Amino acid sequence: MPRSMAMRALLGLAALAPPVAARLLAEEAEEEEVRHYAIAIGVGLLGVTFVVGHIMEANNVHWMPEAAVGVLTGLAAATLCKATGQIQLLADERFDFEFFMTFLLPPIIFEAGFNLQVTPFVHNLAPTAFFAFVGTFLSTFVVGGLVYLAGQAGLCYPMGALASLTFGSLISATDPVTVIAVFNKIGVKVDLFSMVFGESVLNDAVAIVLSKTLLTFTTEAVSEQSILSASLLFIKIFIGSVLIGLGAGLLSSVVFKALKLNDGHEHFTMEASLSFVFPWVAYFIAEALALSGLVAILTCGMVMATYTRYNLSEKGAILTMRAYKSVAALAETFVFVYLGMAMVSFPILSHTASLNLLLAGLLACFVGRLHIPFGSALTNCFRGAGSSLPPISAKYQFIMWWSGLRGGVAFALAAKIYSDNNFPAKCGGGAELAGCDPHSAMSDSEAILQTTMLIAALTILVFGGSITWIATKADVMEGGASEHGGGKSDASIVKDQLEADSQVMVSLDKSAFLLRLLTRESSYKSVAADEKAIEERAFPGSLTGSRRPSLELTSPQTFRGWVAGTLSTSTPPLH
């Protein structure tokens, strides 16, 4: 009897198996369909952002930058999904940290390093490094300390000390994509551009490593030993990542030099394709070693800009510049669309009573950017009457202070903290302050996410929308066409960069060891050329009336002519 009952039970389960399997398959197919719709919507929003941004730019609507268009487009699409009850679709549009860190941020960071203009970057390396390294550390403790003290004083939501410091580190990551785009269009002076650009690229890397280091204190107690360990971890991550990126960049230069793909044959697609290999290998090796892939890929890009680009053919140099700019533009725009959608898909407005933390955080960010005038004052001490470089003016200082937008990096780090719930305590885990009830309040992780996203949206809309007017009033534009745009063709831009950067390389590398090792013979053949002529060409701003010869980009063989100033060519420009 028991055996027959068991048999009947098994037969009943077997009869139920096909319907259950069919239902599970149907649910999986439905989820896959929704996921495809979500991808289609995301890609479609990119197109809408590009079209609307172009129309507004064509009609001189400067108060609404393309980044703000992306945020508002994503916000509108997510709001529509929520209003129509498309909950599953909205869930698929939520932020994915791995997707962001693997496919969106690396192309942006690498393009910034690869298309780096070496000449103005070398000019302003000291203040840029101060703003990016010392400034980010100072901003972390200033912002974190002010937010913590405001909470303890009952002025806003009281986050814990470690949560406040972590918030200070991630919100110190400036992301002036909008400002850089505006600077490109209106043609600001090259030294101002290089400082804003250099600070944003380097301090993103510093903020990522610093926040990652601070999060180690969530699993171990704060002590002298743990602080020392965290400091050593920061140094290990940063130096290790730089070495990996440096190795990949130097290897790329050696490989391109050995392959001789610029020998006159049509290898430019091969050059562009091969150039993708080295930065992404560096990125994933660094990530596999628990280092910072972003620091590695940035370093690799800067090395490739300094040496590898001179081993590319004319078409290869232009194609790589265009390709990386296009990929970075797609990634940047998707980040802003993503940010707009996340404002609805994440519960950032579920605790409106704690929005006073937004005001405290925003004011703290303003104070945290005061390292700009401090660093500028130190720089100006070494830029006196005998210096070939001009001091950093008050106009420059204000624009750099105003250009400290928050965006993709800060948003990604905050979203990761929220998804991992690194700070589950409510009201900082302390007593009830500012009317904060630990039983009904949000967690510190949610407070970080809410404040970061709102600060990012506000700075993009307000700071990004006003930067054109401010730059125009400050009169910081070049007298002629800008080196960063201003209607010049890509061929002219690349030609100018190679011409100026090559002369800086020759003037800095007197022995020509690196040039001889990493580039073709023509790159270092004229290393003994007149140093005064090299300096005049490498630093045109130090002399009045100096101008560059009108040359067209041909190949690395033009290196000798650039330095000697005797090159003439009939090669037509490539548009």
Coordinates of C-alpha atoms in Angstrom, one line a residue:
M1 CA 0.0 0.0 0.0
P2 CA 2.7 2.5 0.8
R3 CA 4.5 1.6 -2.4
S4 CA 1.4 2.3 -4.5
M5 CA 0.8 5.6 -2.8
A6 CA 4.4 6.6 -3.5
M7 CA 4.0 5.6 -7.1
R8 CA 0.8 7.6 -7.4
A9 CA 2.6 10.6 -5.9
L10 CA 5.5 10.3 -8.4
L11 CA 3.1 10.0 -11.3
G12 CA 1.3 13.1 -10.0
L13 CA 4.5 15.1 -9.9
A14 CA 5.5 13.8 -13.3
A15 CA 2.2 15.0 -14.6
L16 CA 2.8 18.4 -13.1
A17 CA 6.3 18.7 -14.4
P18 CA 5.5 19.8 -18.0
P19 CA 3.2 22.6 -16.9
V20 CA 5.7 23.9 -14.4
A21 CA 8.6 23.7 -16.8
A22 CA 6.5 25.5 -19.4
R23 CA 5.6 28.2 -17.0
L24 CA 9.2 28.7 -16.0
L25 CA 10.2 28.9 -19.6
A26 CA 7.5 31.4 -20.4
E27 CA 8.6 33.6 -17.5
E28 CA 12.2 33.4 -18.6
A29 CA 11.2 34.3 -22.2
E30 CA 9.1 37.2 -20.9
E31 CA 12.1 38.5 -18.8
E32 CA 14.3 38.2 -21.8
E33 CA 11.8 40.2 -23.9
V34 CA 11.6 42.9 -21.3
R35 CA 15.4 43.0 -21.1
H36 CA 15.6 43.5 -24.9
Y37 CA 13.0 46.3 -24.7
A38 CA 15.1 47.9 -21.9
I39 CA 18.2 47.9 -24.1
A40 CA 16.3 49.3 -27.1
I41 CA 14.9 52.1 -24.9
G42 CA 18.4 52.9 -23.5
V43 CA 20.0 53.0 -27.0
G44 CA 17.1 55.0 -28.4
L45 CA 17.5 57.6 -25.6
L46 CA 21.1 58.1 -26.7
G47 CA 19.8 59.1 -30.1
V48 CA 17.3 61.4 -28.7
T49 CA 19.9 63.1 -26.5
F50 CA 22.3 63.5 -29.4
V51 CA 19.6 65.0 -31.7
V52 CA 18.1 67.3 -29.1
G53 CA 21.6 68.4 -27.9
H54 CA 22.6 69.2 -31.5
I55 CA 19.4 71.2 -32.2
M56 CA 19.9 73.2 -29.0
E57 CA 23.6 73.8 -29.8
A58 CA 22.7 74.9 -33.4
N59 CA 20.2 77.4 -32.0
N60 CA 22.8 78.7 -29.5
V61 CA 20.9 77.4 -26.4
H62 CA 23.8 77.4 -24.1
W63 CA 21.9 77.1 -20.8
M64 CA 21.0 73.5 -21.5
P65 CA 24.1 71.4 -22.1
E66 CA 24.0 68.0 -23.7
A67 CA 24.7 66.3 -20.4
A68 CA 21.6 67.9 -18.9
V69 CA 19.6 66.8 -21.9
G70 CA 20.7 63.3 -21.2
V71 CA 19.7 63.4 -17.6
L72 CA 16.3 64.9 -18.3
T73 CA 15.7 62.4 -21.2
G74 CA 16.5 59.5 -18.9
L75 CA 14.3 61.0 -16.1
A76 CA 11.3 61.4 -18.5
A77 CA 11.6 57.9 -19.8
A78 CA 11.8 56.3 -16.4
T79 CA 8.9 58.4 -15.1
L80 CA 6.8 57.2 -18.0
C81 CA 7.7 53.6 -17.3
K82 CA 6.7 54.0 -13.6
A83 CA 3.5 55.9 -14.5
T84 CA 2.4 53.1 -16.9
G85 CA 3.1 50.3 -14.4
Q86 CA 6.1 48.9 -16.3
I87 CA 7.9 47.9 -13.1
Q88 CA 9.9 45.1 -14.6
L89 CA 11.1 47.4 -17.4
L90 CA 12.0 50.0 -14.8
A91 CA 13.9 47.4 -12.8
D92 CA 16.0 46.5 -15.8
E93 CA 16.9 50.2 -16.3
R94 CA 18.5 50.3 -12.8
F95 CA 22.1 51.0 -12.4
D96 CA 24.5 48.1 -12.9
F97 CA 27.9 48.8 -11.3
E98 CA 29.8 46.1 -13.2
F99 CA 28.4 47.3 -16.5
F100 CA 29.4 50.9 -15.7
M101 CA 32.9 50.1 -14.5
T102 CA 33.6 47.7 -17.4
F103 CA 32.0 49.2 -20.4
L104 CA 31.2 52.8 -19.7
L105 CA 33.9 54.4 -17.6
P106 CA 37.1 52.8 -19.0
P107 CA 36.5 54.2 -22.6
I108 CA 36.0 57.7 -21.1
I109 CA 39.1 57.5 -19.0
F110 CA 41.3 56.0 -21.7
E111 CA 40.2 58.6 -24.3
A112 CA 41.1 61.3 -21.9
G113 CA 44.6 60.0 -21.5
F114 CA 45.1 59.0 -25.2
N115 CA 44.0 62.4 -26.6
L116 CA 46.0 64.2 -24.0
Q117 CA 47.9 67.2 -25.2
V118 CA 51.3 66.7 -23.8
T119 CA 52.6 70.3 -24.2
P120 CA 50.1 72.2 -22.0
F121 CA 49.9 69.2 -19.6
V122 CA 53.6 69.4 -19.0
H123 CA 53.4 73.1 -18.6
N124 CA 50.8 72.9 -15.9
L125 CA 51.8 69.5 -14.4
A126 CA 52.7 70.9 -10.9
P127 CA 49.3 72.8 -10.2
T128 CA 47.3 70.0 -11.9
A129 CA 49.0 67.3 -9.7
F130 CA 48.3 69.5 -6.6
F131 CA 44.6 69.9 -7.5
A132 CA 44.2 66.3 -8.3
F133 CA 46.1 64.6 -5.4
V134 CA 46.5 67.0 -2.5
G135 CA 43.2 68.7 -3.4
T136 CA 41.2 65.5 -3.5
F137 CA 42.6 64.5 0.0
L138 CA 41.8 67.9 1.4
S139 CA 38.3 67.9 -0.1
T140 CA 37.6 64.4 1.3
F141 CA 38.2 65.5 4.8
V142 CA 36.7 69.0 4.5
V143 CA 33.4 67.7 2.9
G144 CA 33.2 64.6 5.1
G145 CA 34.0 66.6 8.3
L146 CA 31.5 69.4 7.5
V147 CA 28.7 66.9 6.7
Y148 CA 29.4 64.9 9.9
L149 CA 29.5 68.0 12.1
A150 CA 26.3 69.4 10.5
G151 CA 24.6 66.1 11.3
Q152 CA 25.8 66.1 14.9
A153 CA 24.6 69.6 15.3
G154 CA 21.1 68.6 14.2
L155 CA 21.2 70.6 11.0
C156 CA 20.7 67.6 8.6
Y157 CA 20.6 63.8 8.5
P158 CA 23.4 62.6 10.9
M159 CA 25.6 60.1 9.0
G160 CA 28.3 58.2 10.8
A161 CA 31.9 59.4 10.8
L162 CA 33.1 56.7 8.3
A163 CA 30.1 57.1 6.1
S164 CA 30.6 60.9 6.0
L165 CA 34.3 60.5 5.1
T166 CA 33.5 58.0 2.4
F167 CA 30.9 60.4 1.0
G168 CA 33.5 63.1 1.1
S169 CA 35.9 60.9 -1.0
L170 CA 33.4 59.9 -3.7
I171 CA 31.8 63.4 -4.0
S172 CA 35.3 64.9 -4.5
A173 CA 35.5 63.1 -7.9
T174 CA 34.8 66.0 -10.3
D175 CA 33.4 65.0 -13.7
P176 CA 33.3 68.2 -15.9
V177 CA 32.3 66.4 -19.1
T178 CA 29.9 69.2 -19.8
V179 CA 32.5 71.9 -19.1
I180 CA 35.1 70.2 -21.3
A181 CA 32.5 70.0 -24.1
V182 CA 31.7 73.7 -23.8
F183 CA 35.4 74.6 -23.6
N184 CA 36.0 72.7 -26.8
K185 CA 33.2 74.5 -28.6
I186 CA 34.0 78.1 -27.5
G187 CA 37.8 77.6 -27.6
V188 CA 39.1 78.6 -24.1
K189 CA 42.8 79.2 -23.6
V190 CA 44.8 76.0 -23.7
D191 CA 46.4 76.4 -20.2
L192 CA 43.0 76.7 -18.5
F193 CA 41.7 73.8 -20.5
S194 CA 44.6 71.6 -19.6
M195 CA 44.3 72.3 -15.8
V196 CA 40.5 71.6 -15.7
F197 CA 40.9 68.6 -17.9
G198 CA 44.0 67.2 -16.1
E199 CA 42.5 67.7 -12.6
S200 CA 39.2 65.9 -13.6
V201 CA 41.0 62.9 -15.1
L202 CA 43.5 62.4 -12.3
N203 CA 41.2 63.1 -9.4
D204 CA 38.7 60.6 -10.6
A205 CA 41.4 57.9 -10.2
V206 CA 42.4 59.3 -6.8
A207 CA 38.8 59.4 -5.5
I208 CA 38.1 55.8 -6.7
V209 CA 41.2 54.4 -4.9
L210 CA 40.6 56.5 -1.8
S211 CA 36.9 55.5 -1.4
K212 CA 37.9 51.8 -2.0
T213 CA 40.5 52.2 0.8
L214 CA 38.1 53.8 3.2
L215 CA 35.6 51.0 2.7
T216 CA 38.1 48.6 4.3
F217 CA 37.3 50.2 7.6
T218 CA 33.8 48.8 7.4
T219 CA 35.2 45.3 8.2
E220 CA 37.9 46.2 10.7
A221 CA 38.2 48.5 13.6
V222 CA 39.9 51.9 13.3
S223 CA 43.4 51.8 14.9
E224 CA 46.9 52.9 14.3
Q225 CA 47.6 49.6 12.6
S226 CA 44.5 49.7 10.4
I227 CA 45.2 53.3 9.4
L228 CA 48.8 52.3 8.4
S229 CA 47.5 49.3 6.5
A230 CA 45.0 51.4 4.7
S231 CA 47.6 53.9 3.8
L232 CA 49.9 51.2 2.5
L233 CA 47.0 49.7 0.6
F234 CA 46.3 53.1 -1.1
I235 CA 50.0 53.3 -2.2
K236 CA 50.0 49.7 -3.4
I237 CA 46.9 50.1 -5.4
F238 CA 47.9 53.4 -7.0
I239 CA 51.6 52.5 -7.7
G240 CA 50.8 49.0 -8.9
S241 CA 48.1 50.3 -11.3
V242 CA 50.4 52.9 -12.7
L243 CA 53.2 50.4 -13.3
I244 CA 50.8 48.0 -15.1
G245 CA 49.5 50.9 -17.3
L246 CA 53.0 52.1 -17.9
G247 CA 54.2 48.6 -19.0
A248 CA 51.2 48.2 -21.3
G249 CA 51.8 51.6 -22.9
L250 CA 55.5 51.1 -23.4
L251 CA 54.9 47.7 -24.8
S252 CA 52.4 49.1 -27.3
S253 CA 55.0 51.6 -28.5
V254 CA 57.6 48.9 -29.0
V255 CA 55.2 46.7 -30.8
F256 CA 54.0 49.4 -33.2
K257 CA 57.6 50.4 -33.8
A258 CA 58.6 46.8 -34.7
L259 CA 55.6 46.1 -36.9
K260 CA 56.2 49.3 -39.0
L261 CA 52.6 49.6 -39.9
N262 CA 53.2 53.2 -41.0
D263 CA 55.4 52.2 -43.9
G264 CA 53.0 53.7 -46.5
H265 CA 50.7 50.8 -46.9
E266 CA 47.0 51.0 -45.9
H267 CA 47.3 49.5 -42.5
F268 CA 45.4 52.2 -40.6
T269 CA 42.5 49.9 -39.7
M270 CA 44.9 47.4 -38.3
E271 CA 46.6 50.2 -36.3
A272 CA 43.4 51.3 -34.8
S273 CA 42.2 47.8 -34.0
L274 CA 45.6 46.8 -32.4
S275 CA 45.6 49.9 -30.3
F276 CA 42.5 48.7 -28.5
V277 CA 44.3 45.6 -27.1
F278 CA 46.9 47.2 -24.8
P279 CA 44.7 49.5 -22.6
W280 CA 42.0 46.8 -22.0
V281 CA 44.6 44.2 -21.2
A282 CA 46.1 46.6 -18.7
Y283 CA 42.6 47.3 -17.2
F284 CA 41.6 43.7 -16.7
I285 CA 45.1 42.7 -15.3
A286 CA 44.9 45.4 -12.8
E287 CA 41.3 44.4 -11.8
A288 CA 42.3 40.8 -11.5
L289 CA 45.1 41.8 -9.1
A290 CA 42.6 43.8 -7.0
L291 CA 44.2 47.1 -8.1
S292 CA 42.6 49.9 -10.0
G293 CA 41.9 49.2 -13.6
L294 CA 40.9 52.9 -14.2
V295 CA 44.3 54.1 -13.0
A296 CA 46.0 51.5 -15.2
I297 CA 44.0 52.4 -18.3
L298 CA 44.6 56.1 -17.8
T299 CA 48.3 55.7 -17.4
C300 CA 48.4 53.5 -20.5
G301 CA 46.5 56.1 -22.5
M302 CA 48.9 58.9 -21.4
V303 CA 52.0 56.8 -22.4
M304 CA 50.4 55.9 -25.8
A305 CA 49.8 59.6 -26.4
T306 CA 53.4 60.4 -25.6
Y307 CA 55.1 57.7 -27.6
T308 CA 52.9 55.2 -29.5
R309 CA 51.1 57.9 -31.5
Y310 CA 54.3 58.7 -33.2
N311 CA 54.6 55.2 -34.6
L312 CA 51.2 55.4 -36.3
S313 CA 50.6 56.5 -39.8
E314 CA 48.7 59.7 -40.7
K315 CA 45.4 57.9 -41.2
G316 CA 46.0 55.7 -38.2
A317 CA 46.6 58.6 -35.9
I318 CA 43.4 60.3 -37.1
L319 CA 41.3 57.2 -37.1
T320 CA 42.3 56.3 -33.5
M321 CA 41.5 59.8 -32.3
R322 CA 38.1 59.7 -34.0
A323 CA 37.3 56.2 -32.9
Y324 CA 38.1 56.7 -29.2
K325 CA 36.3 60.1 -29.2
S326 CA 33.2 58.4 -30.6
V327 CA 33.2 55.6 -28.1
A328 CA 33.8 58.0 -25.2
A329 CA 30.9 60.2 -26.4
L330 CA 28.6 57.3 -26.4
A331 CA 29.7 56.2 -23.0
E332 CA 29.5 59.7 -21.5
T333 CA 26.0 60.3 -22.9
F334 CA 24.8 56.9 -21.6
V335 CA 26.1 57.7 -18.2
F336 CA 24.0 60.9 -18.0
V337 CA 20.9 59.0 -19.4
Y338 CA 21.6 56.3 -16.8
L339 CA 21.7 58.9 -14.1
G340 CA 18.4 60.3 -15.1
M341 CA 16.7 56.9 -15.1
A342 CA 18.3 56.0 -11.8
M343 CA 16.6 59.0 -10.2
V344 CA 13.3 57.2 -10.6
S345 CA 14.4 53.5 -10.3
F346 CA 16.3 54.2 -7.1
P347 CA 14.3 55.3 -4.0
I348 CA 16.1 58.6 -3.7
L349 CA 13.1 60.7 -2.8
S350 CA 11.5 58.3 -0.4
H351 CA 12.7 60.3 2.6
T352 CA 12.1 63.9 1.7
A353 CA 12.5 65.0 5.3
S354 CA 16.2 64.4 5.1
L355 CA 16.8 66.5 2.0
N356 CA 18.5 69.1 4.3
L357 CA 21.5 66.8 3.9
L358 CA 21.5 67.8 0.2
L359 CA 22.0 71.5 1.2
A360 CA 24.7 70.6 3.7
G361 CA 26.5 68.4 1.2
L362 CA 26.3 71.0 -1.6
L363 CA 27.7 73.8 0.7
A364 CA 30.5 71.4 1.8
C365 CA 31.4 70.8 -1.8
F366 CA 31.8 74.5 -2.4
V367 CA 34.1 74.8 0.6
G368 CA 36.0 71.6 -0.4
R369 CA 36.9 73.2 -3.8
L370 CA 38.8 76.0 -2.1
H371 CA 42.0 74.1 -2.6
I372 CA 41.9 75.7 -6.0
P373 CA 42.9 79.2 -4.9
F374 CA 45.3 77.7 -2.3
G375 CA 47.1 75.6 -4.9
S376 CA 47.1 78.5 -7.3
A377 CA 48.7 80.8 -4.8
L378 CA 51.5 78.3 -4.2
T379 CA 52.0 77.9 -8.0
N380 CA 52.1 81.7 -8.4
C381 CA 55.0 81.9 -6.0
F382 CA 57.1 80.1 -8.6
R383 CA 55.7 82.1 -11.6
G384 CA 57.2 85.4 -11.1
A385 CA 58.6 88.0 -13.5
G386 CA 61.4 85.6 -14.5
S387 CA 59.2 82.7 -15.3
S388 CA 58.2 81.8 -18.9
L389 CA 54.8 80.7 -17.6
P390 CA 52.1 83.3 -16.5
P391 CA 50.6 83.1 -13.0
I392 CA 47.2 81.6 -12.6
S393 CA 44.8 84.5 -12.7
A394 CA 41.8 85.1 -10.4
K395 CA 39.5 84.4 -13.5
Y396 CA 41.2 81.1 -14.0
Q397 CA 40.8 80.2 -10.3
F398 CA 37.1 81.0 -10.3
I399 CA 36.4 79.0 -13.4
M400 CA 38.3 76.0 -12.1
W401 CA 36.4 76.3 -8.8
W402 CA 33.0 76.6 -10.7
S403 CA 33.9 73.7 -13.0
G404 CA 33.8 71.1 -10.3
L405 CA 30.7 69.3 -11.5
R406 CA 29.9 65.9 -10.0
G407 CA 28.7 63.1 -12.3
G408 CA 29.4 59.6 -13.4
V409 CA 32.2 58.5 -11.1
A410 CA 30.6 59.8 -7.9
F411 CA 27.2 58.3 -8.9
A412 CA 28.8 54.9 -9.6
L413 CA 30.6 54.7 -6.3
A414 CA 27.5 55.8 -4.4
A415 CA 25.3 53.2 -6.2
K416 CA 27.8 50.5 -5.4
I417 CA 27.8 51.5 -1.7
Y418 CA 24.0 51.4 -1.8
S419 CA 23.8 48.0 -3.5
D420 CA 26.3 46.5 -1.2
N421 CA 24.8 48.2 1.8
N422 CA 28.2 49.1 3.2
F423 CA 26.6 51.4 5.8
P424 CA 23.4 49.8 7.1
A425 CA 23.1 51.9 10.2
K426 CA 20.3 54.5 10.4
C427 CA 21.0 58.0 11.7
G428 CA 24.6 57.2 11.8
G429 CA 23.9 54.5 14.4
G430 CA 23.7 57.1 17.1
A431 CA 21.1 59.1 19.0
E432 CA 18.1 60.7 17.4
L433 CA 19.3 63.9 15.9
A434 CA 17.6 66.4 13.6
G435 CA 14.3 64.6 14.1
C436 CA 15.9 61.4 12.8
D437 CA 14.0 58.3 14.0
P438 CA 16.2 55.2 13.7
H439 CA 13.1 53.1 13.2
S440 CA 11.8 54.9 10.2
A441 CA 14.8 56.7 8.7
M442 CA 16.8 55.7 5.7
S443 CA 20.2 54.0 6.1
D444 CA 23.5 55.8 5.7
S445 CA 24.0 54.0 2.4
E446 CA 20.7 55.4 1.0
A447 CA 21.6 58.8 2.3
I448 CA 24.9 58.7 0.4
L449 CA 23.1 57.6 -2.8
Q450 CA 20.4 60.2 -2.5
T451 CA 22.7 63.1 -1.8
T452 CA 25.2 62.2 -4.4
M453 CA 22.6 61.8 -7.2
L454 CA 20.9 65.1 -6.4
I455 CA 24.2 67.0 -6.2
A456 CA 25.3 65.5 -9.5
A457 CA 22.0 66.5 -11.2
L458 CA 22.0 70.0 -9.8
T459 CA 25.7 70.7 -10.7
I460 CA 25.2 69.4 -14.2
L461 CA 22.1 71.6 -14.8
V462 CA 23.2 74.7 -12.9
F463 CA 27.0 74.7 -13.3
G464 CA 27.1 73.1 -16.7
G465 CA 24.4 75.4 -18.0
S466 CA 26.1 78.6 -16.8
I467 CA 29.7 77.9 -17.8
T468 CA 29.4 79.3 -21.3
W469 CA 28.1 82.6 -20.0
I470 CA 30.8 82.7 -17.3
A471 CA 33.7 81.9 -19.6
T472 CA 32.5 84.5 -22.1
K473 CA 32.2 87.2 -19.4
A474 CA 35.7 86.2 -18.1
D475 CA 37.1 86.5 -21.6
V476 CA 39.2 83.4 -21.4
M477 CA 38.9 82.4 -25.1
E478 CA 41.8 82.1 -27.5
G479 CA 42.3 85.0 -29.9
G480 CA 42.0 82.6 -32.9
A481 CA 40.8 79.1 -33.5
S482 CA 41.1 76.9 -30.5
E483 CA 43.4 74.0 -30.5
H484 CA 40.7 71.9 -29.1
G485 CA 38.2 72.5 -31.8
G486 CA 37.1 75.9 -33.0
G487 CA 36.2 74.6 -36.5
K488 CA 39.6 73.0 -37.2
S489 CA 39.7 69.6 -38.9
D490 CA 40.8 66.5 -37.0
A491 CA 43.9 66.4 -39.3
S492 CA 44.9 69.9 -38.2
I493 CA 44.3 69.1 -34.5
V494 CA 46.4 65.9 -34.7
K495 CA 49.1 67.7 -36.7
D496 CA 49.3 70.5 -34.1
Q497 CA 49.4 68.1 -31.2
L498 CA 52.1 65.9 -32.8
E499 CA 54.2 69.0 -33.7
A500 CA 54.1 70.6 -30.3
D501 CA 54.3 67.5 -28.3
S502 CA 57.2 66.1 -30.2
Q503 CA 59.3 69.2 -29.5
V504 CA 58.5 68.9 -25.8
M505 CA 59.6 65.3 -25.8
V506 CA 62.9 66.3 -27.5
S507 CA 63.5 69.1 -25.1
L508 CA 62.8 67.0 -22.1
D509 CA 64.6 63.9 -23.3
K510 CA 68.1 65.3 -24.0
S511 CA 69.8 61.9 -24.3
A512 CA 67.0 60.7 -26.6
F513 CA 67.0 57.3 -24.9
L514 CA 63.3 56.9 -24.7
L515 CA 62.8 58.3 -28.1
R516 CA 65.4 56.0 -29.6
L517 CA 63.9 53.0 -27.7
L518 CA 60.2 53.6 -28.4
T519 CA 59.9 55.5 -31.7
R520 CA 61.3 55.4 -35.2
E521 CA 64.7 56.9 -36.0
S522 CA 63.3 60.1 -37.4
S523 CA 61.8 60.8 -34.0
Y524 CA 65.1 61.4 -32.3
K525 CA 67.5 62.2 -35.2
S526 CA 67.4 65.9 -34.5
V527 CA 67.8 65.7 -30.8
A528 CA 70.9 67.9 -31.0
A529 CA 69.0 70.7 -32.7
D530 CA 69.2 74.2 -31.4
E531 CA 67.6 74.2 -27.9
K532 CA 66.4 77.7 -28.1
A533 CA 64.5 77.0 -31.3
I534 CA 63.0 73.9 -29.7
E535 CA 61.9 75.9 -26.6
E536 CA 60.3 78.6 -28.7
R537 CA 58.3 76.1 -30.6
A538 CA 57.4 73.9 -27.7
F539 CA 56.3 76.8 -25.5
P540 CA 54.9 79.4 -28.0
G541 CA 53.2 81.3 -25.2
S542 CA 56.5 82.3 -23.7
L543 CA 57.3 84.5 -26.7
T544 CA 55.3 87.2 -28.4
G545 CA 54.6 86.9 -32.1
S546 CA 55.7 83.3 -32.4
R547 CA 53.6 81.1 -34.7
R548 CA 53.8 77.5 -35.9
P549 CA 54.7 76.7 -39.4
S550 CA 51.8 75.6 -41.6
L551 CA 52.4 71.9 -42.0
E552 CA 50.2 68.9 -42.9
L553 CA 50.5 65.7 -41.0
T554 CA 52.2 63.0 -43.0
S555 CA 54.0 60.4 -41.0
P556 CA 56.5 60.1 -38.1
Q557 CA 59.2 61.1 -40.7
T558 CA 57.9 64.7 -40.2
F559 CA 59.4 64.7 -36.8
R560 CA 62.8 65.9 -38.0
G561 CA 61.2 68.6 -40.1
W562 CA 59.1 69.7 -37.2
V563 CA 62.1 70.2 -34.9
A564 CA 64.3 71.7 -37.5
G565 CA 61.5 73.9 -38.9
T566 CA 62.5 73.0 -42.5
L567 CA 59.8 70.5 -43.5
S568 CA 57.7 71.2 -46.6
T569 CA 55.1 68.9 -47.9
S570 CA 52.4 68.9 -50.5
T571 CA 50.3 66.3 -48.8
P572 CA 46.7 67.5 -48.8
P573 CA 44.9 67.7 -45.4
L574 CA 42.7 64.7 -44.5
H575 CA 39.2 65.8 -43.5

